[in-house]
CSV table of C-alpha atoms and ligand atoms in Angstrom, one decimal:
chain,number,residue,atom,x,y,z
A,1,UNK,CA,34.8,92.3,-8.2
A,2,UNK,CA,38.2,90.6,-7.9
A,3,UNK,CA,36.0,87.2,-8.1
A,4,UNK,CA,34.1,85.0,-11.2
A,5,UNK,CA,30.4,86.1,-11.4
A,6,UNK,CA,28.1,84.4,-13.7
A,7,UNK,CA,28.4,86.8,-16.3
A,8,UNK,CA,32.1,85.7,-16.7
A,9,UNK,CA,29.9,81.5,-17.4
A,10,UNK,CA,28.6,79.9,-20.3
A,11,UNK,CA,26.6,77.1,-18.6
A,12,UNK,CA,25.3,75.9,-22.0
A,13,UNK,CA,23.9,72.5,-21.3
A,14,UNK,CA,26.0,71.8,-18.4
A,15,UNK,CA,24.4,71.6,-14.8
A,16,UNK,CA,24.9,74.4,-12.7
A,17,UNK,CA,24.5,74.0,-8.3
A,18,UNK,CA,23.1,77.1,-7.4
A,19,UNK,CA,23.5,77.9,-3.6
A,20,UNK,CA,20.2,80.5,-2.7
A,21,UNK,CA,19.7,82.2,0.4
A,22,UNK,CA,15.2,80.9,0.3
A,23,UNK,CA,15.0,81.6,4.4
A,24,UNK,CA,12.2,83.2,4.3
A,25,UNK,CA,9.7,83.7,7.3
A,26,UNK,CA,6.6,81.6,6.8
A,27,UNK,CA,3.5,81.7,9.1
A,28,UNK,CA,1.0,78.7,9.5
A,29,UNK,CA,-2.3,80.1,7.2
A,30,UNK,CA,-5.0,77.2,7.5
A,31,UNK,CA,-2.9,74.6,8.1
A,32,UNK,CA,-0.3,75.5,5.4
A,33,UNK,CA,2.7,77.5,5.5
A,34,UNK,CA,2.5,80.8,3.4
A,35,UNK,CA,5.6,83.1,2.6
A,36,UNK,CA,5.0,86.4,4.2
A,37,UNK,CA,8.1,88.6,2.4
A,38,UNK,CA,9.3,86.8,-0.7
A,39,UNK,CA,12.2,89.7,-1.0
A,40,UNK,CA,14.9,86.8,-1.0
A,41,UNK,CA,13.5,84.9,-3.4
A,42,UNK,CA,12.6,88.0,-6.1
A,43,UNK,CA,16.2,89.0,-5.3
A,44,UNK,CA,17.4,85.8,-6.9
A,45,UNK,CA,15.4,86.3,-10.2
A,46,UNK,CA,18.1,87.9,-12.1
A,47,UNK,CA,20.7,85.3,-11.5
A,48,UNK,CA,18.2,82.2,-12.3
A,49,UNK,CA,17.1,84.4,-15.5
A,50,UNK,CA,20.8,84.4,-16.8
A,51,UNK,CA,21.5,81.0,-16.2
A,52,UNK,CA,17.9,80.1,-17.6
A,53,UNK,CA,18.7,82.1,-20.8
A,54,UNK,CA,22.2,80.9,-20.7
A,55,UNK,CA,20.8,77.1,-21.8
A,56,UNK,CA,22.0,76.3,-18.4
A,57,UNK,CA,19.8,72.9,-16.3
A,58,UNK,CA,19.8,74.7,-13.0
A,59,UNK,CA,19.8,72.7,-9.5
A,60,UNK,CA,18.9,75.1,-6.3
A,61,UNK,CA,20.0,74.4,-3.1
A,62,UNK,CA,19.0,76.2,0.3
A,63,UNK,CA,18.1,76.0,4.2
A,64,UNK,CA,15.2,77.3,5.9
A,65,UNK,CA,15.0,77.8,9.4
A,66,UNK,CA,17.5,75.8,12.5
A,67,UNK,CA,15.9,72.2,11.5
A,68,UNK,CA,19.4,70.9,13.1
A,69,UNK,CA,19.4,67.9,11.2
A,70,UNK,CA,15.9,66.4,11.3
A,71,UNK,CA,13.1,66.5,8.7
A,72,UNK,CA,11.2,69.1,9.9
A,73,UNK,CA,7.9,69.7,7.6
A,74,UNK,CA,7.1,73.1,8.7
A,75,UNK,CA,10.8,74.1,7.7
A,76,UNK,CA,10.1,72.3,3.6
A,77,UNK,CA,11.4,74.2,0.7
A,78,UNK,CA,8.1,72.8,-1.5
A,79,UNK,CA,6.2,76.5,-0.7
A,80,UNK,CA,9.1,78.0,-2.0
A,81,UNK,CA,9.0,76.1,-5.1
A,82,UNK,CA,5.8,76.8,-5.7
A,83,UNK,CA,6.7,80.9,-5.2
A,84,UNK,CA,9.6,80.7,-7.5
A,85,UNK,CA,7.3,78.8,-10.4
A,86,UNK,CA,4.9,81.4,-10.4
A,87,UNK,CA,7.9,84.5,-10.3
A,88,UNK,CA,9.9,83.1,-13.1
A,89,UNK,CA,6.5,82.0,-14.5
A,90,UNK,CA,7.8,78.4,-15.2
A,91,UNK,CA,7.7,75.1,-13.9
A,92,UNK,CA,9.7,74.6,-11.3
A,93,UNK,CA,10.7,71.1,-10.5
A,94,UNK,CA,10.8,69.9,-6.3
A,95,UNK,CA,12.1,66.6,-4.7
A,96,UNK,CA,12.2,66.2,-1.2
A,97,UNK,CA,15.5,65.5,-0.7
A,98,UNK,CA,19.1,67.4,-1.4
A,99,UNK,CA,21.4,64.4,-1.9
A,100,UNK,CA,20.9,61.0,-3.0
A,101,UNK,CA,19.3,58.9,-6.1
A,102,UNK,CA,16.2,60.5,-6.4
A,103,UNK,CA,17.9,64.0,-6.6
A,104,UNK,CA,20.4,62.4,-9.0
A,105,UNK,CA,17.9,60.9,-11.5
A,106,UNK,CA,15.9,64.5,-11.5
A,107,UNK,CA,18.8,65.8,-12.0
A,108,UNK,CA,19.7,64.2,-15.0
A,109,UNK,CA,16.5,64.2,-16.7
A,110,UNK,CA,17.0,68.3,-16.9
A,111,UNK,CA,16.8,69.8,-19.9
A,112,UNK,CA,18.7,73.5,-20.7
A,113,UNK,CA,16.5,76.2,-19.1
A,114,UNK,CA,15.2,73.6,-16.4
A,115,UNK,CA,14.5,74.6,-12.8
A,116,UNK,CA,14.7,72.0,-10.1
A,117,UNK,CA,14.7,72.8,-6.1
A,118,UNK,CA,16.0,70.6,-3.4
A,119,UNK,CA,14.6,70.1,-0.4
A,120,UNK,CA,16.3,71.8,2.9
A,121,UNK,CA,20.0,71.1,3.2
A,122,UNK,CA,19.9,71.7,7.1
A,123,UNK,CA,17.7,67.9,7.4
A,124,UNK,CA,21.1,66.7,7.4
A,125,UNK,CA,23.1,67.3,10.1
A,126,UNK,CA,26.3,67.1,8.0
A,127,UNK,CA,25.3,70.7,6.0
A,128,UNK,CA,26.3,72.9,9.1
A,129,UNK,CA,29.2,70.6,10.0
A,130,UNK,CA,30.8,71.5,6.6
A,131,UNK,CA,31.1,67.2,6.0
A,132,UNK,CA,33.6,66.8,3.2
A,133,UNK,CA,31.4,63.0,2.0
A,134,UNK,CA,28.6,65.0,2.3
A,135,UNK,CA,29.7,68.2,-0.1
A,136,UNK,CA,31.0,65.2,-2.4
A,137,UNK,CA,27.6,64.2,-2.7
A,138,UNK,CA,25.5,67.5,-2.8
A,139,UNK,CA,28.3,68.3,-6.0
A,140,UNK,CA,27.6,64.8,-7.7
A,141,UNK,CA,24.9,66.0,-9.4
A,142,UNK,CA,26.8,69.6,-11.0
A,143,UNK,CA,29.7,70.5,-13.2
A,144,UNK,CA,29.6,74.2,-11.7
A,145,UNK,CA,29.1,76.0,-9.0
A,146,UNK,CA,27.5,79.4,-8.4
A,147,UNK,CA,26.6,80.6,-5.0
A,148,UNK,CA,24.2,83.9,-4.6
A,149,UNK,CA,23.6,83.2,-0.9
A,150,UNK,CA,24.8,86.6,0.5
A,151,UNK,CA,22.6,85.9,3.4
A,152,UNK,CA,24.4,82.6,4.2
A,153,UNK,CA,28.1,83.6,3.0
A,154,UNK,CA,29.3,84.1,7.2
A,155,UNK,CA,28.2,80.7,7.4
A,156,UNK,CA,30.9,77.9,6.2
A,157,UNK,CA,28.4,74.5,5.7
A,158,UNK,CA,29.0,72.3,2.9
A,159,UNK,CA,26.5,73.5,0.6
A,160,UNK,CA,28.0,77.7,1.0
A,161,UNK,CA,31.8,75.9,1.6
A,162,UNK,CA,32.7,72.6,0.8
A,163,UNK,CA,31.0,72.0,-2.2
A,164,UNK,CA,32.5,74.6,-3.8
A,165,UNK,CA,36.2,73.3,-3.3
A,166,UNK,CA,34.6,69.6,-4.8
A,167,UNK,CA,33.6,71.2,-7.7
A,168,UNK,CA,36.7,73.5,-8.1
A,169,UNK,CA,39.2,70.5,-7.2
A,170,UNK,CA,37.3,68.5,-10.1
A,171,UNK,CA,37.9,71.2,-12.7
A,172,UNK,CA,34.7,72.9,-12.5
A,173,UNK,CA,33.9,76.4,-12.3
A,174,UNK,CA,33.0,78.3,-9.0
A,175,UNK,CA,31.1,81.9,-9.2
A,176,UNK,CA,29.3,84.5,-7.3
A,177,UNK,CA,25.7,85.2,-8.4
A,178,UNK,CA,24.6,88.7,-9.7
A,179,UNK,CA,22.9,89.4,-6.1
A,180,UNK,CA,26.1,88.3,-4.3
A,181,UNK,CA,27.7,90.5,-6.6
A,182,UNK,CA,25.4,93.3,-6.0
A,183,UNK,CA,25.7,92.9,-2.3
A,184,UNK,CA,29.6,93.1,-1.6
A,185,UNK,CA,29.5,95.8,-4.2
A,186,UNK,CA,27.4,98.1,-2.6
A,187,UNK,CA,28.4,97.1,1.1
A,188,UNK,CA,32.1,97.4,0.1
A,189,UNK,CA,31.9,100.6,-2.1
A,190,UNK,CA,29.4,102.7,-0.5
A,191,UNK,CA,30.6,101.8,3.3
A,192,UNK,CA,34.5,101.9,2.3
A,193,UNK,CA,33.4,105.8,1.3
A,194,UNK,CA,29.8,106.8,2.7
A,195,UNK,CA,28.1,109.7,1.2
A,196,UNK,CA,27.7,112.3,4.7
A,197,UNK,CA,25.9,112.2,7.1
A,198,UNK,CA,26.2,108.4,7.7
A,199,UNK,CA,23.8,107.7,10.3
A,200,UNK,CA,23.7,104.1,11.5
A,201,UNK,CA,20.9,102.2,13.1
A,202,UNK,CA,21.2,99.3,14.7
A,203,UNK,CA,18.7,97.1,17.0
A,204,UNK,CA,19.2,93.5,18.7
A,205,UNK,CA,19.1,92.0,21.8
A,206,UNK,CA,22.4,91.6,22.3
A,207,UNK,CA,26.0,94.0,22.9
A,208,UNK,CA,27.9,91.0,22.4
A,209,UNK,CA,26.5,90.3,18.8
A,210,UNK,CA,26.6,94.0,17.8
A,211,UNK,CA,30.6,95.1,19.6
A,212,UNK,CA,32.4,94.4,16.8
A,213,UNK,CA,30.2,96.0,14.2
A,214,UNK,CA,29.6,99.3,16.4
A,215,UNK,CA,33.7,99.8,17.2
A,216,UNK,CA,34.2,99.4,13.1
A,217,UNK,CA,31.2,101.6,12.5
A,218,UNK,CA,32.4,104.2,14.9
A,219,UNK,CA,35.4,104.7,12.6
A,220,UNK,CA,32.8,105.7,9.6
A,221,UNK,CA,29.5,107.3,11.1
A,222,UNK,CA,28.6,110.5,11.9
A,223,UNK,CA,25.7,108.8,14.7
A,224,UNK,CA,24.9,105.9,16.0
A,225,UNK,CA,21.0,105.3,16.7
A,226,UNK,CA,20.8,102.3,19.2
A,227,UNK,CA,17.2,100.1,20.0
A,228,UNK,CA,16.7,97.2,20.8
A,229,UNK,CA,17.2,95.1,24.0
A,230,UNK,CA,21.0,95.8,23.5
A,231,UNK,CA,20.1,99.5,24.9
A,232,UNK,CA,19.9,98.3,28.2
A,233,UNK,CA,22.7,97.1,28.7
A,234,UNK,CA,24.2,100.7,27.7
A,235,UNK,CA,21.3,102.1,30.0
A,236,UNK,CA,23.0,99.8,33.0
A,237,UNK,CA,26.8,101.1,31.8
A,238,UNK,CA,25.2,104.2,32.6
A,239,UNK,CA,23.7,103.7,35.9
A,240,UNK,CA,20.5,103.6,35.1
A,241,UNK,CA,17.8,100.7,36.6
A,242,UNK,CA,16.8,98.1,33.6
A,243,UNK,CA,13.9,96.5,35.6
A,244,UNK,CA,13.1,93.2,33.8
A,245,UNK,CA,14.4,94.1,30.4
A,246,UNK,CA,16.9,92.0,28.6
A,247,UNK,CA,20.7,92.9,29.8
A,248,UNK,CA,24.1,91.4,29.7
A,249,UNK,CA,25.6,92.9,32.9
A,250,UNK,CA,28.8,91.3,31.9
A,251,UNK,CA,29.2,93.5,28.9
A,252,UNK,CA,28.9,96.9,30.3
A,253,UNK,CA,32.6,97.4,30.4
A,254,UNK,CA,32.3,96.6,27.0
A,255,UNK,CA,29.0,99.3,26.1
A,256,UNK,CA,31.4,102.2,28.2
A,257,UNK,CA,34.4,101.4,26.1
A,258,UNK,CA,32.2,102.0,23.2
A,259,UNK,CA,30.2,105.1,24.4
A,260,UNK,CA,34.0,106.6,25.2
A,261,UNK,CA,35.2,105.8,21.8
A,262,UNK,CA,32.1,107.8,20.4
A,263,UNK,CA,32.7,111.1,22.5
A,264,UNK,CA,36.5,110.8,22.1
A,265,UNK,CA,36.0,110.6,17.7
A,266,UNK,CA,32.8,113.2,18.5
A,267,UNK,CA,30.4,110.5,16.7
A,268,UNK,CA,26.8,111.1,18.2
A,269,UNK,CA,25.9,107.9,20.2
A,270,UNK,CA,22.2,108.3,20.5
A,271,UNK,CA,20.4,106.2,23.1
A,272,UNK,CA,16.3,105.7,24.0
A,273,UNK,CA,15.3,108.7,25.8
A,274,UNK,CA,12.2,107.1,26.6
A,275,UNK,CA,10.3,103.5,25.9
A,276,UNK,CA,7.4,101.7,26.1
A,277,UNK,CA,7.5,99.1,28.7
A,278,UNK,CA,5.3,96.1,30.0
A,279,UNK,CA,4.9,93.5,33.1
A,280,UNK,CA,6.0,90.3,31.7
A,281,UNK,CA,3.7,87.4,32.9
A,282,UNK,CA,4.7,83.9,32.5
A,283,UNK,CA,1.4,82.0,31.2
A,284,UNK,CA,0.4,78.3,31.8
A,285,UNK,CA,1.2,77.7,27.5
A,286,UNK,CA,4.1,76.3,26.2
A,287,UNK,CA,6.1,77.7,22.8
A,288,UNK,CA,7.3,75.2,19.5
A,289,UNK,CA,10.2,75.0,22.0
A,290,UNK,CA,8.8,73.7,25.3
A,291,UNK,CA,9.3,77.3,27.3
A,292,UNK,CA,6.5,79.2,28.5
A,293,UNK,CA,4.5,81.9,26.7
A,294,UNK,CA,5.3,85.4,28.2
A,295,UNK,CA,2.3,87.5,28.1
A,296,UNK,CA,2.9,91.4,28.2
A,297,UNK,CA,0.5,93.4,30.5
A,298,UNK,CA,-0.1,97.0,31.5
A,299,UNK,CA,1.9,98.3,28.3
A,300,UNK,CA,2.6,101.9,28.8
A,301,UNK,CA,4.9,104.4,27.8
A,302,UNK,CA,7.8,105.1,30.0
A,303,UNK,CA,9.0,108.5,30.1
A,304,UNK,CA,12.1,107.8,32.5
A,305,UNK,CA,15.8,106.9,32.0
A,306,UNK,CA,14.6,104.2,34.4
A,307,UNK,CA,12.3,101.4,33.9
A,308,UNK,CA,10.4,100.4,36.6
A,309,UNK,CA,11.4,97.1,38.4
A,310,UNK,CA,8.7,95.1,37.8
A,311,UNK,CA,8.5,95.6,33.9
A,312,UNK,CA,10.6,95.3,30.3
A,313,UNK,CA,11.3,97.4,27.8
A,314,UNK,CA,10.3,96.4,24.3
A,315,UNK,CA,9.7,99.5,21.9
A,316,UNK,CA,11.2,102.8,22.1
A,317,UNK,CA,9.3,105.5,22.8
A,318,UNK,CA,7.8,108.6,21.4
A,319,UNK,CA,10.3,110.9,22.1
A,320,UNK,CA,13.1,108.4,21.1
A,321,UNK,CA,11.1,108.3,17.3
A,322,UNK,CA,11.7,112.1,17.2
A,323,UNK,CA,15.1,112.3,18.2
A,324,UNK,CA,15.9,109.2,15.6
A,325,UNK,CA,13.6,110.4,12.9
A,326,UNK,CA,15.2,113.9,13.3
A,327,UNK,CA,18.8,112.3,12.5
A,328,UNK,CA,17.6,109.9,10.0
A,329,UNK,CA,15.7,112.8,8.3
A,330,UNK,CA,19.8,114.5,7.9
A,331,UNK,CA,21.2,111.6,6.5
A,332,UNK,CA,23.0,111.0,3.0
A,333,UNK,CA,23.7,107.2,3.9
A,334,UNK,CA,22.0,104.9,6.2
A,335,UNK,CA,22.6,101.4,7.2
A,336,UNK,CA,19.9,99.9,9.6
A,337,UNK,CA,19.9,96.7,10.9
A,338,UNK,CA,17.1,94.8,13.3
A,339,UNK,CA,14.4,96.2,14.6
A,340,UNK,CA,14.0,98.6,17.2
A,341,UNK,CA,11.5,96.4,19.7
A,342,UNK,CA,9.9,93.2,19.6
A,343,UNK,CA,7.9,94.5,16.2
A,344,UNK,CA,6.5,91.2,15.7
A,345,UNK,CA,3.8,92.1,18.3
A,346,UNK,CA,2.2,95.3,16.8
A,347,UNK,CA,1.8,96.7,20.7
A,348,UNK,CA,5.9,97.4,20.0
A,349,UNK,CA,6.1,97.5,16.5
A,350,UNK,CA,5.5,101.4,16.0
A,351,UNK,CA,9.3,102.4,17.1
A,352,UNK,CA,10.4,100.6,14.4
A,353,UNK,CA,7.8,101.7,11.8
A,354,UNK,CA,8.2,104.9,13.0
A,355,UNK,CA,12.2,104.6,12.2
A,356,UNK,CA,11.4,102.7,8.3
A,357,UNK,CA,8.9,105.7,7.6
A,358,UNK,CA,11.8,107.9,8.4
A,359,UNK,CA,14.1,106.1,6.3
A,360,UNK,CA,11.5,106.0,3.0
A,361,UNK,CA,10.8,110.0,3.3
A,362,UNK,CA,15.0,110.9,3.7
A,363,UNK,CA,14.8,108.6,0.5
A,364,UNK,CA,12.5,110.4,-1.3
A,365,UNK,CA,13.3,114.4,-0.3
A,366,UNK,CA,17.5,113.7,-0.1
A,367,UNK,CA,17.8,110.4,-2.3
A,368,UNK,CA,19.6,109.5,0.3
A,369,UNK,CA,21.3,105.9,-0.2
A,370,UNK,CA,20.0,103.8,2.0
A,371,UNK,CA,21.9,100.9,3.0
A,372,UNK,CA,19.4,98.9,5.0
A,373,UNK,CA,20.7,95.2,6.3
A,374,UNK,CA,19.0,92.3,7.4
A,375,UNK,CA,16.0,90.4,7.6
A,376,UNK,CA,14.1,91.8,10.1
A,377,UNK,CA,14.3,95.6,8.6
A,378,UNK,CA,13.3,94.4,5.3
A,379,UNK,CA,10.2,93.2,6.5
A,380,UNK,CA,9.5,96.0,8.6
A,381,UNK,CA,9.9,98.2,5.6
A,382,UNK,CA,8.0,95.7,3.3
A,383,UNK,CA,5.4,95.6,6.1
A,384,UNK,CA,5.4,98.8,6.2
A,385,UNK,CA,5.1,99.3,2.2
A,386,UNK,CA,8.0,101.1,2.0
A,387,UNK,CA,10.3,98.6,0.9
A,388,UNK,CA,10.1,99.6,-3.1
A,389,UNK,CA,11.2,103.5,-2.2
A,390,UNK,CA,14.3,101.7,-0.8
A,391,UNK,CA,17.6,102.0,-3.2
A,392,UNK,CA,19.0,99.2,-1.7
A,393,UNK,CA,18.4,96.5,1.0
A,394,UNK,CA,19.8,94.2,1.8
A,395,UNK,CA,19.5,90.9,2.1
A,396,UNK,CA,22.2,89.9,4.8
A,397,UNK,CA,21.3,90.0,8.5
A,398,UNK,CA,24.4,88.3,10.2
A,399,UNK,CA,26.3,88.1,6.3
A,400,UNK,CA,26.3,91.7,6.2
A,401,UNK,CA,27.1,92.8,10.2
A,402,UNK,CA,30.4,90.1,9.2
A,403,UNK,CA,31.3,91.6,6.2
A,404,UNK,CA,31.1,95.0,7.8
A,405,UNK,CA,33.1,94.1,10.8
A,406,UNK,CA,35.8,93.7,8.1
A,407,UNK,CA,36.0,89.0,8.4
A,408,UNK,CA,35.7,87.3,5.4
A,409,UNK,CA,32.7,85.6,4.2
A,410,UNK,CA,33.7,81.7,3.9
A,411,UNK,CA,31.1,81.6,1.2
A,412,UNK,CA,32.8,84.6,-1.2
A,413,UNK,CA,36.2,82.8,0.1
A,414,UNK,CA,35.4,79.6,-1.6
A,415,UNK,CA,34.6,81.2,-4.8
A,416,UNK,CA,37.2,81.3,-7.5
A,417,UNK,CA,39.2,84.5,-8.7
A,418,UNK,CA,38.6,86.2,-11.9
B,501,LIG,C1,19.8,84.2,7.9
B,501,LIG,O1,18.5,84.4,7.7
B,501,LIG,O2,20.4,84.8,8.8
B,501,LIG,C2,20.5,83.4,6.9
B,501,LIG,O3,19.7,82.7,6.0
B,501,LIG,C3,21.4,82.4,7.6
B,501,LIG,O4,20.6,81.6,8.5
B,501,LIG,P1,21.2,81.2,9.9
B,501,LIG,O5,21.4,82.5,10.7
B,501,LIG,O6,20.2,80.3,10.5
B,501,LIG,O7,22.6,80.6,9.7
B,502,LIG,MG1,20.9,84.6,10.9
């Protein structure tokens, strides 16, 4: 690790920012929001524990959701607080706000192995805009800086960017946490030189989001598992009808440039064989964001290349689960990210299940190490209850397809060398 990590700190007594990755899905329970996976937050443990132990007053800072710079109360860090308290099994102190006097006279009152949370960096529009006054201010209250937001290193805000340099300029010290550490080891090391087969799996809606990642991955893997809306748009590069399923029909140049690259360095590019499709209805109810609720009728299972023109495609389909679960099941290294359908509904959720059973049994027979990135797939294992017979997840979505696509992460940029 060419960069200072917390184990090259001694924070005794001094006050120590600490930039966490805490976006965690929540769901309304009862008129409260209630974490549903906590993996981001019980990935942080080991990190807080050494500062903690290291007599250090520890401030956290994090986002939760796209607030986009208003107070939003369902997107309030206070659950999380409440979660971390009863993990670390210690108080753990809140105010409702990231910047400002109240934050700085919490902040002062800290004692050496003191926890305090901020409230969502995102109400302020300045975070994402990387606003050099407003770093100043989100560093006034800390003589170092250590960030163990993996998940939020592509990003370059102020509180993963600029308030790193503040500190730095003003003499302070700047390092990656133990999980930041752990993540750019494992995705650097084990990706750099896979263990074979390498089978990759990768679901989203999107080709654009995924190009980059797929024409870097095609360079490494031995197969290429594809779900998602994003198979579409290879289905339509193809010649095949997409009915009303999600495609970009101004990427297909870009999916047959890929699929050619495959054949021509004889990586297996594997592609739904079947799916499980629905009529998409528009109802009368609105969304959080004002657009209409899309009900799903007469779900079946498409057998076909092509999906019928009055319907979507949202799962893949029995055969598909075979064909995948038969590569996964040869695998010495896997890296999955997103999920293969819209899982959230549990009509389309069994492709992907299907795909993070797989991935726990080649685990267990093989030991296997399983790279798995992003979000969604952690929760679709955790769902699942496979998450534990998992080496490694992680917990990147976007921070890991970027570091794997070769960029560098702003938020490891920032950080000082050893
Ligand atoms: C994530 O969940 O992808 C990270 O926390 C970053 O969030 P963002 O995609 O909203 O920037
Ligand atoms: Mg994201």
């Amino acid at each position: 690790m060419p960069k200072l990590t917390v184990k090259d700190l001694n924070v005794r007594g001094q006050r120590v920012l600490v930039r966490v990755d805490y976006n965690v899905p929540l769901e309304e329970k009862d008129g409260q929001m209630v974490i549903t996976d906590a993996t981001r937050i019980v990935e942080t443990l080991p990190t807080l524990r050494l500062l903690i132990e290291q007599g250090g007053k520890l401030i956290l800072a994090a986002h939760l959701g796209r607030p986009k710079g208003k107070r939003e109360p369902s997107m309030s860090l206070r659950p999380v607080a409440q979660k971390l308290a009863d993990l670390l099994s210690r108080h753990v102190a809140f105010v409702d706000d990231c910047i400002g006097e109240k934050v700085e006279q919490t902040a002062g009152a800290l004692k050496p192995g003191d926890v305090l949370l901020l409230e969502n960096v995102r109400f302020y529009k300045e975070e994402e805009a990387n606003d050099p006054a407003f770093a100043e201010k989100l560093a006034k209250v800390a003589e170092v800086y250590v960030n163990d937001a993996f998940g939020a290193a592509h990003r370059a805000h102020a509180s993963t960017e600029g308030v790193a340099r503040v500190i730095a300029r003003r003499g302070g010290k700047c390092a990656a946490g133990l999980l930041m550490e752990r993540e750019l080891k494992f995705l650097g090391d084990e990706l750099e030189k896979p263990a074979h087969p390498f089978v990759v799996i990768l679901g989203s809606a999107k080709v654009s989001d995924k190009i980059q990642v797929i024409d870097r991955l095609l360079e490494k893997a031995d197969a290429l598992l594809i779900g998602g809306a994003m198979a579409y748009t290879f289905r339509l590069a193809q010649g095949y009808q997409t009915g009303k399923s999600l495609i970009e029909p101004d990427r297909t140049e870009v999916a047959k440039t890929a699929l050619a690259k495959a054949k021509q360095r004889g990586v297996k590019f594997l592609l739904p064989l079947d799916d499980v499709v629905a009529v998409p209805v528009k109802t009368d109810k609105l969304d959080k964001k004002g657009k209409p609720v899309i009900e799903y009728q007469e779900v079946r299972v498409n057998a076909e290349m092509n999906c019928p023109a009055n319907a979507a495609g949202l799962d893949i389909g029995p055969k598909t689960v075979q064909a995948y679960t038969h590569e996964v099941a040869q695998a010495k290294t896997i890296l999955w990210n997103r999920p293969m359908g819209l899982f959230e509904a549990k009509r389309f959720a069994e492709g992907t299940n299907a795909v993070a059973r797989a991935v726990a049994a080649v685990t267990q027979k093989h030991g296997a190490k399983r790279i798995i990135g992003g979000g969604d797939s952690v929760k679709a294992l955790n769902k699942a209850k496979l998450g534990d017979q998992v080496t490694f997840m992680s917990t990147g979505g976007g921070a890991s397809l970027e570091f794997l696509e070769g960029k560098e992460l702003p938020g490891v940029a920032a950080l000082q060398d050893r």
